């Protein structure tokens, strides 16, 4: 695992991102050199981080309640050119590859670029000036032999012209840099990097890896994903012990005991039967309950509207979404779709349930999970909540949902959980 | 429970202030005549409590020395404040306070995970659309006063990052301190 240092160029000089930490704070903040000096860009950073509009929590979340603290080596002023570098730093931190000030790093990145909500990179100003004031950084890396790579928006590439002594790459999307670093990335790069070899534009499933890792680290929801069972109520219920018990002939006392394996219980017993057998009835096994997750489309009836459903108690038309393969649900059409209802049937016994909805693309209008789905309150029966869908969609909404069910409170990765998952798209 | 205070308008206020200034002048004159240590005039307390004057070392010293003056000042501060957090009954003497609440807002104290010697002070307004306070003032039981200008709120939340040994933070965590948001 190679550590990478990220520099944000400013007109005052390059600023290193030293550390990213999750804090029990209300707002994400940018601090200088681990002190209490909070930079004025903190408000913009908080908006850049916070879901649903911010890209960091959307791409790398969900997280426990709190906010991020970003420690930098010096002040970063106004503007948006820090966004791409900060995004890449978060992607590195997610893989424990962000180099701190005391760490030896294999490579350093000089990154400038604004980032839109689709992770496309937009042009920034003062690139030539920022490069000029980075002369010391360049010579320092030259002398100690650490590779220093420059990433700028493709539109700004001409500002770097005439510098043969540095390696500059123009990028169109954050995914270009993630791919360069071998980091998992959720969204396809919109365009190939200008200098880098062409990048495939097909969406790669590896994006789930990053989210999954964060989810595991954050609330332990997908920890059991690899080893746990993925249940859907369409799947066959594991009835083996129950079925065996039902098919076992009435207990008898065999005159000459023969060891009989449960699997052989169907074998006709020996005909010699002792009189008046004493039968001890085994306690009736509890019915095996398999927790289920169901997702319903909520649509307006002929005499109602989405507004009436979302803002009053009008009952919508509920259409259950069925899986097409594995945990992939059938796509929904956004036309006339007011929202979604998620129903987790925990069963008759009390269980701790933790739910996470990972929005990979797009957003819900309301996506607040009930308290009973945060893993610290035992519940039974059906737990349900609703999310509303924006009235107009320009792009698909894509999300996955993970439900962890445990006999004990779900804290970190300690609880032994059973996991239900579903993936779903809403098409415009 | 909130207290409704009807403050005078500008015209009435100038009359009141002029009156108190006159009173102050008379008292100062009489005090000088008696060759005694001058007291703190109400107008001076008023100007400091309302934020018109931000630095008055003599007044701060007087507040630490005179409990009655502190009580008067706190009462005045309460009237001009956006929200007032009175002293809190302590469960135990060594317990520090991490949450204060009024019907307008809460003040939470959360230790930083990244830097153990730093602490977040989070002020959450219950009505995010309400005008937010501009300063945080603590009045400790020994009469010492600490204040800090607040950043503007973001979505009804104001956040400060302080060192653990910050005097204002220590007063904020102390059950016996009164806290004012002005």
Short mmCIF file of C-alpha atoms in Angstrom, two decimals, chain A residues 19 21-27 29 31 34-36 38 43 46 65 69, chain B residues 108 110-115 118 120 122 124 154 157-159 161-163:
data_model
loop_
_atom_site.label_atom_id
_atom_site.label_comp_id
_atom_site.label_asym_id
_atom_site.label_seq_id
_atom_site.Cartn_x
_atom_site.Cartn_y
_atom_site.Cartn_z
CA UNK A 19 -5.19 14.52 7.71
CA UNK A 21 -10.75 12.64 10.50
CA UNK A 22 -14.38 11.93 11.35
CA UNK A 23 -15.35 14.07 14.31
CA UNK A 24 -18.37 14.28 16.63
CA UNK A 25 -19.01 17.76 15.29
CA UNK A 26 -22.07 19.30 13.66
CA UNK A 27 -20.26 20.83 10.71
CA UNK A 29 -14.30 22.08 9.17
CA UNK A 31 -8.24 23.52 10.24
CA UNK A 34 -4.15 20.54 13.69
CA UNK A 35 -4.86 23.73 15.63
CA UNK A 36 -8.20 25.28 16.49
CA UNK A 38 -10.76 27.09 11.43
CA UNK A 43 -18.74 26.38 5.29
CA UNK A 46 -19.23 21.36 4.83
CA UNK A 65 -23.37 10.97 12.90
CA UNK A 69 -12.15 17.62 10.04
CA UNK B 108 -23.31 20.97 23.22
CA UNK B 110 -18.08 17.48 22.18
CA UNK B 111 -14.43 16.51 22.63
CA UNK B 112 -12.47 16.17 19.39
CA UNK B 113 -11.43 12.65 18.46
CA UNK B 114 -8.58 13.88 16.31
CA UNK B 115 -7.05 16.24 18.85
CA UNK B 118 -9.53 20.35 21.56
CA UNK B 120 -16.21 21.49 19.76
CA UNK B 122 -21.97 23.40 19.04
CA UNK B 124 -27.98 24.52 17.69
CA UNK B 154 -25.08 27.67 9.03
CA UNK B 157 -25.87 25.69 13.76
CA UNK B 158 -22.94 27.67 15.12
CA UNK B 159 -19.77 25.72 15.78
CA UNK B 161 -13.41 24.75 18.02
CA UNK B 162 -11.59 25.57 21.26
CA UNK B 163 -8.61 24.39 23.24
#
